[in-house]
Amino acid sequence: GAGVSQSPSNKVTEKGKDVELRCDPISGHTALYWYRQSLGQGLEFLIYFQGNSAPDKSGLPSDRFSAERTGGSVSTLTIQRTQQEDSAVYLCASRSTGRIQYFGPGTRLLVL
Amino acid sequence: KQEVTQIPAALSVPEGENLVLNCSFTDSAIYNLQWFRQDPGKGLTSLLLIQSSQREQTSGRLNASLDKSSGRSTLYIAASQPGDSATYLCAVVKAAGNKLTFGGGTRVLVKP
């Protein structure tokens, strides 16, 4: 079956612009996670959605970052007023009732 | 705050040798530990998941051990092949469904 998909696969933007990154989880998966992988910081957690519960936003690095999940499926990560340090690969993962998180291929963001 | 460390950061071996990858974590109160593989430009693929009550898990040529009390896990890959070349990441989960906390990864090169 289809895995986790993310779009775009690559995004180049200018400093100060807003960007939206999309994640389509595996159908039926109730949990969705966003992570960021950068050279200096490794792979770090950003935000976690579980069903209709309030999301765990504890990993968001600043108030320029936000995410929503509509209808319990697709999620969008928005970065406002992008900075060069936001350049990274943004990974999305989803999970059903099991323990394994399934990762998408990521969106590579470059802020010039 | 949980910290996960992987040593070595990079490893190069001739084909056929066994690989030993180390992972240590500072907080032994974990729910499970997972090993992932990441190929360049790709997302993460789950290799093995060890519950906190388990000592090891095996899948084919892969074996992962867990010593929770000492905060260590080891991934063994027997009879390495060039196709095993990738970055291997370990990650721990503090509670069911929660975020993954990742180590920095070990980049493996298996030379033919």
mmCIF file of C-alpha atoms in Angstrom:
data_model
loop_
_atom_site.group_PDB
_atom_site.id
_atom_site.type_symbol
_atom_site.label_atom_id
_atom_site.label_comp_id
_atom_site.label_asym_id
_atom_site.label_seq_id
_atom_site.Cartn_x
_atom_site.Cartn_y
_atom_site.Cartn_z
ATOM 1 C CA GLY A 1 0.000 0.000 0.000
ATOM 2 C CA ALA A 2 0.932 3.667 -0.213
ATOM 3 C CA GLY A 3 3.363 4.993 2.333
ATOM 4 C CA VAL A 4 3.700 8.441 3.834
ATOM 5 C CA SER A 5 4.052 11.073 1.149
ATOM 6 C CA GLN A 6 5.389 14.604 1.468
ATOM 7 C CA SER A 7 5.358 17.571 -0.847
ATOM 8 C CA PRO A 8 7.195 19.342 -2.195
ATOM 9 C CA SER A 9 10.281 17.140 -2.205
ATOM 10 C CA ASN A 10 12.475 20.240 -2.475
ATOM 11 C CA LYS A 11 11.758 23.882 -1.697
ATOM 12 C CA VAL A 12 14.002 26.879 -2.191
ATOM 13 C CA THR A 13 12.794 30.141 -0.723
ATOM 14 C CA GLU A 14 14.094 33.565 0.135
ATOM 15 C CA LYS A 15 14.671 34.683 3.671
ATOM 16 C CA GLY A 16 11.540 36.270 5.101
ATOM 17 C CA LYS A 17 9.060 34.345 2.963
ATOM 18 C CA ASP A 18 6.498 31.911 4.350
ATOM 19 C CA VAL A 19 6.503 28.239 3.341
ATOM 20 C CA GLU A 20 4.023 25.397 3.674
ATOM 21 C CA LEU A 21 5.056 21.768 3.770
ATOM 22 C CA ARG A 22 2.524 19.007 3.304
ATOM 23 C CA CYS A 23 2.315 15.498 4.701
ATOM 24 C CA ASP A 24 -0.102 12.769 3.624
ATOM 25 C CA PRO A 25 0.009 9.989 6.217
ATOM 26 C CA ILE A 26 -0.767 6.355 5.653
ATOM 27 C CA SER A 27 -4.523 5.940 5.429
ATOM 28 C CA GLY A 28 -6.058 5.137 8.785
ATOM 29 C CA HIS A 29 -3.035 6.174 10.847
ATOM 30 C CA THR A 30 -4.226 8.248 13.782
ATOM 31 C CA ALA A 31 -0.865 9.601 14.901
ATOM 32 C CA LEU A 32 1.253 12.020 12.889
ATOM 33 C CA TYR A 33 4.663 13.461 13.724
ATOM 34 C CA TRP A 34 6.895 16.146 12.254
ATOM 35 C CA TYR A 35 10.661 16.029 12.693
ATOM 36 C CA ARG A 36 13.475 18.188 11.391
ATOM 37 C CA GLN A 37 16.893 16.952 10.323
ATOM 38 C CA SER A 38 19.642 19.529 10.051
ATOM 39 C CA LEU A 39 23.415 19.279 9.901
ATOM 40 C CA GLY A 40 24.039 20.967 13.176
ATOM 41 C CA GLN A 41 21.204 19.508 15.257
ATOM 42 C CA GLY A 42 20.623 16.008 13.947
ATOM 43 C CA LEU A 43 17.078 14.722 13.867
ATOM 44 C CA GLU A 44 14.735 16.490 16.276
ATOM 45 C CA PHE A 45 11.047 16.307 17.113
ATOM 46 C CA LEU A 46 8.790 19.221 16.215
ATOM 47 C CA ILE A 47 5.116 18.372 16.791
ATOM 48 C CA TYR A 48 2.832 15.363 17.324
ATOM 49 C CA PHE A 49 -0.863 14.889 16.544
ATOM 50 C CA GLN A 50 -2.903 12.050 18.009
ATOM 51 C CA GLY A 51 -6.511 11.730 16.919
ATOM 52 C CA ASN A 52 -8.619 14.605 18.188
ATOM 53 C CA SER A 53 -6.346 15.380 21.134
ATOM 54 C CA ALA A 54 -4.527 18.670 21.474
ATOM 55 C CA PRO A 55 -1.199 18.388 19.629
ATOM 56 C CA ASP A 56 2.108 18.145 21.452
ATOM 57 C CA LYS A 57 3.890 21.271 20.226
ATOM 58 C CA SER A 58 6.801 21.035 22.630
ATOM 59 C CA GLY A 59 9.413 20.665 19.882
ATOM 60 C CA LEU A 60 8.523 23.722 17.811
ATOM 61 C CA PRO A 61 11.604 25.978 17.896
ATOM 62 C CA SER A 62 9.791 29.316 17.696
ATOM 63 C CA ASP A 63 6.374 30.868 17.177
ATOM 64 C CA ARG A 64 7.186 31.173 13.476
ATOM 65 C CA PHE A 65 6.463 27.445 13.240
ATOM 66 C CA SER A 66 2.935 26.067 13.277
ATOM 67 C CA ALA A 67 1.180 22.958 12.055
ATOM 68 C CA GLU A 68 -2.327 21.762 11.584
ATOM 69 C CA ARG A 69 -3.957 18.505 10.740
ATOM 70 C CA THR A 70 -7.252 18.687 8.939
ATOM 71 C CA GLY A 71 -9.848 15.966 9.229
ATOM 72 C CA GLY A 72 -7.421 13.723 11.049
ATOM 73 C CA SER A 73 -5.483 13.109 7.860
ATOM 74 C CA VAL A 74 -3.333 15.557 5.906
ATOM 75 C CA SER A 75 -1.034 17.833 7.860
ATOM 76 C CA THR A 76 0.584 21.115 6.894
ATOM 77 C CA LEU A 77 3.670 22.547 8.575
ATOM 78 C CA THR A 78 3.952 26.297 8.090
ATOM 79 C CA ILE A 79 7.094 28.324 8.661
ATOM 80 C CA GLN A 80 6.583 32.079 8.659
ATOM 81 C CA ARG A 81 9.283 34.627 7.893
ATOM 82 C CA THR A 82 11.825 31.925 7.113
ATOM 83 C CA GLN A 83 15.397 32.298 8.315
ATOM 84 C CA GLN A 84 18.528 30.651 6.963
ATOM 85 C CA GLU A 85 18.753 28.443 10.055
ATOM 86 C CA ASP A 86 15.409 26.902 9.041
ATOM 87 C CA SER A 87 17.192 25.146 6.169
ATOM 88 C CA ALA A 88 16.835 21.434 6.856
ATOM 89 C CA VAL A 89 15.025 18.297 5.806
ATOM 90 C CA TYR A 90 11.548 18.144 7.308
ATOM 91 C CA LEU A 91 10.336 14.601 7.875
ATOM 92 C CA CYS A 92 6.812 13.451 8.570
ATOM 93 C CA ALA A 93 5.882 10.124 10.132
ATOM 94 C CA SER A 94 2.608 8.391 10.877
ATOM 95 C CA ARG A 95 1.615 5.542 13.146
ATOM 96 C CA SER A 96 -1.457 3.418 13.667
ATOM 97 C CA THR A 97 -2.145 1.641 16.940
ATOM 98 C CA GLY A 98 1.199 -0.134 16.716
ATOM 99 C CA ARG A 99 4.524 1.186 17.915
ATOM 100 C CA ILE A 100 6.407 1.778 14.690
ATOM 101 C CA GLN A 101 6.464 5.215 13.071
ATOM 102 C CA TYR A 102 6.573 5.142 9.279
ATOM 103 C CA PHE A 103 8.490 7.983 7.717
ATOM 104 C CA GLY A 104 7.990 9.873 4.501
ATOM 105 C CA PRO A 105 10.870 10.839 2.178
ATOM 106 C CA GLY A 106 11.049 14.356 3.569
ATOM 107 C CA THR A 107 11.011 17.883 2.195
ATOM 108 C CA ARG A 108 14.396 19.491 1.714
ATOM 109 C CA LEU A 109 14.074 23.208 2.512
ATOM 110 C CA LEU A 110 16.748 25.711 1.542
ATOM 111 C CA VAL A 111 16.398 29.301 2.690
ATOM 112 C CA LEU A 112 18.599 31.710 0.768
ATOM 113 C CA LYS B 1 16.319 15.622 29.254
ATOM 114 C CA GLN B 2 17.003 12.422 27.341
ATOM 115 C CA GLU B 3 20.209 12.401 25.316
ATOM 116 C CA VAL B 4 21.071 9.686 22.814
ATOM 117 C CA THR B 5 24.617 9.163 21.596
ATOM 118 C CA GLN B 6 25.905 6.940 18.825
ATOM 119 C CA ILE B 7 29.502 5.877 18.496
ATOM 120 C CA PRO B 8 31.258 5.769 16.128
ATOM 121 C CA ALA B 9 29.945 8.544 13.914
ATOM 122 C CA ALA B 10 31.311 6.766 10.858
ATOM 123 C CA LEU B 11 32.519 3.269 10.117
ATOM 124 C CA SER B 12 34.133 1.653 7.082
ATOM 125 C CA VAL B 13 34.532 -2.111 6.766
ATOM 126 C CA PRO B 14 35.334 -4.608 4.017
ATOM 127 C CA GLU B 15 32.486 -6.726 2.736
ATOM 128 C CA GLY B 16 31.846 -9.806 4.854
ATOM 129 C CA GLU B 17 32.897 -8.319 8.172
ATOM 130 C CA ASN B 18 30.414 -8.055 11.021
ATOM 131 C CA LEU B 19 29.242 -4.578 11.978
ATOM 132 C CA VAL B 20 28.792 -3.404 15.557
ATOM 133 C CA LEU B 21 26.973 -0.119 16.106
ATOM 134 C CA ASN B 22 26.580 1.387 19.554
ATOM 135 C CA CYS B 23 23.860 3.547 21.047
ATOM 136 C CA SER B 24 23.687 4.966 24.552
ATOM 137 C CA PHE B 25 20.963 6.954 26.293
ATOM 138 C CA THR B 26 21.030 8.928 29.525
ATOM 139 C CA ASP B 27 17.539 8.229 30.914
ATOM 140 C CA SER B 28 16.817 4.532 31.370
ATOM 141 C CA ALA B 29 13.058 5.157 31.745
ATOM 142 C CA ILE B 30 12.235 4.299 28.162
ATOM 143 C CA TYR B 31 9.233 2.591 26.587
ATOM 144 C CA ASN B 32 11.097 1.202 23.589
ATOM 145 C CA LEU B 33 14.184 1.659 21.457
ATOM 146 C CA GLN B 34 14.227 1.551 17.706
ATOM 147 C CA TRP B 35 16.914 1.220 15.071
ATOM 148 C CA PHE B 36 16.414 2.908 11.724
ATOM 149 C CA ARG B 37 18.266 2.952 8.440
ATOM 150 C CA GLN B 38 18.498 6.087 6.298
ATOM 151 C CA ASP B 39 19.763 6.097 2.733
ATOM 152 C CA PRO B 40 20.977 9.380 1.192
ATOM 153 C CA GLY B 41 18.080 11.638 0.266
ATOM 154 C CA LYS B 42 15.545 9.189 1.638
ATOM 155 C CA GLY B 43 13.373 8.896 4.700
ATOM 156 C CA LEU B 44 13.894 6.499 7.565
ATOM 157 C CA THR B 45 13.177 2.780 7.461
ATOM 158 C CA SER B 46 12.494 0.973 10.715
ATOM 159 C CA LEU B 47 14.785 -2.026 11.199
ATOM 160 C CA LEU B 48 14.149 -3.318 14.695
ATOM 161 C CA LEU B 49 12.091 -2.263 17.701
ATOM 162 C CA ILE B 50 12.921 -3.484 21.200
ATOM 163 C CA GLN B 51 10.403 -3.035 23.979
ATOM 164 C CA SER B 52 11.837 -1.973 27.345
ATOM 165 C CA SER B 53 11.062 -5.426 28.770
ATOM 166 C CA GLN B 54 13.032 -7.190 26.055
ATOM 167 C CA ARG B 55 16.740 -7.937 25.854
ATOM 168 C CA GLU B 56 17.091 -8.377 22.105
ATOM 169 C CA GLN B 57 15.393 -8.561 18.747
ATOM 170 C CA THR B 58 16.512 -10.331 15.598
ATOM 171 C CA SER B 59 15.625 -9.955 11.949
ATOM 172 C CA GLY B 60 17.673 -11.845 9.391
ATOM 173 C CA ARG B 61 21.284 -10.709 9.626
ATOM 174 C CA LEU B 62 20.360 -7.985 12.132
ATOM 175 C CA ASN B 63 20.379 -8.387 15.885
ATOM 176 C CA ALA B 64 19.797 -5.617 18.378
ATOM 177 C CA SER B 65 20.382 -5.911 22.107
ATOM 178 C CA LEU B 66 19.141 -3.675 24.879
ATOM 179 C CA ASP B 67 20.567 -3.168 28.361
ATOM 180 C CA LYS B 68 18.148 -0.644 29.796
ATOM 181 C CA SER B 69 19.793 -0.380 33.195
ATOM 182 C CA SER B 70 23.081 0.713 31.687
ATOM 183 C CA GLY B 71 21.431 2.782 28.962
ATOM 184 C CA ARG B 72 22.916 0.918 26.023
ATOM 185 C CA SER B 73 21.871 -0.804 22.843
ATOM 186 C CA THR B 74 23.977 -2.487 20.206
ATOM 187 C CA LEU B 75 23.063 -3.276 16.627
ATOM 188 C CA TYR B 76 24.931 -6.190 15.067
ATOM 189 C CA ILE B 77 24.886 -6.733 11.324
ATOM 190 C CA ALA B 78 26.370 -10.065 10.330
ATOM 191 C CA ALA B 79 28.342 -10.659 7.143
ATOM 192 C CA SER B 80 28.050 -7.093 5.877
ATOM 193 C CA GLN B 81 27.271 -6.382 2.232
ATOM 194 C CA PRO B 82 27.790 -3.229 0.145
ATOM 195 C CA GLY B 83 24.007 -2.783 0.212
ATOM 196 C CA ASP B 84 24.247 -2.274 3.975
ATOM 197 C CA SER B 85 25.966 1.064 3.362
ATOM 198 C CA ALA B 86 23.723 3.707 4.904
ATOM 199 C CA THR B 87 23.312 5.790 8.034
ATOM 200 C CA TYR B 88 21.950 3.912 11.026
ATOM 201 C CA LEU B 89 20.025 5.804 13.684
ATOM 202 C CA CYS B 90 18.814 4.695 17.060
ATOM 203 C CA ALA B 91 15.938 6.392 18.823
ATOM 204 C CA VAL B 92 14.155 5.992 22.141
ATOM 205 C CA VAL B 93 10.564 6.608 23.153
ATOM 206 C CA LYS B 94 9.792 7.661 26.715
ATOM 207 C CA ALA B 95 6.152 6.602 26.750
ATOM 208 C CA ALA B 96 3.726 4.878 24.403
ATOM 209 C CA GLY B 97 3.003 6.944 21.315
ATOM 210 C CA ASN B 98 5.389 9.700 22.223
ATOM 211 C CA LYS B 99 8.068 11.342 20.156
ATOM 212 C CA LEU B 100 11.286 9.664 19.133
ATOM 213 C CA THR B 101 14.525 11.059 20.520
ATOM 214 C CA PHE B 102 17.305 10.279 18.060
ATOM 215 C CA GLY B 103 21.012 9.761 18.254
ATOM 216 C CA GLY B 104 23.297 11.439 15.763
ATOM 217 C CA GLY B 105 23.642 8.307 13.652
ATOM 218 C CA THR B 106 26.486 6.117 12.445
ATOM 219 C CA ARG B 107 27.389 6.394 8.767
ATOM 220 C CA VAL B 108 28.424 2.961 7.500
ATOM 221 C CA LEU B 109 30.377 2.178 4.348
ATOM 222 C CA VAL B 110 30.840 -1.442 3.334
ATOM 223 C CA LYS B 111 33.550 -1.758 0.690
ATOM 224 C CA PRO B 112 33.273 -4.531 -1.908
#
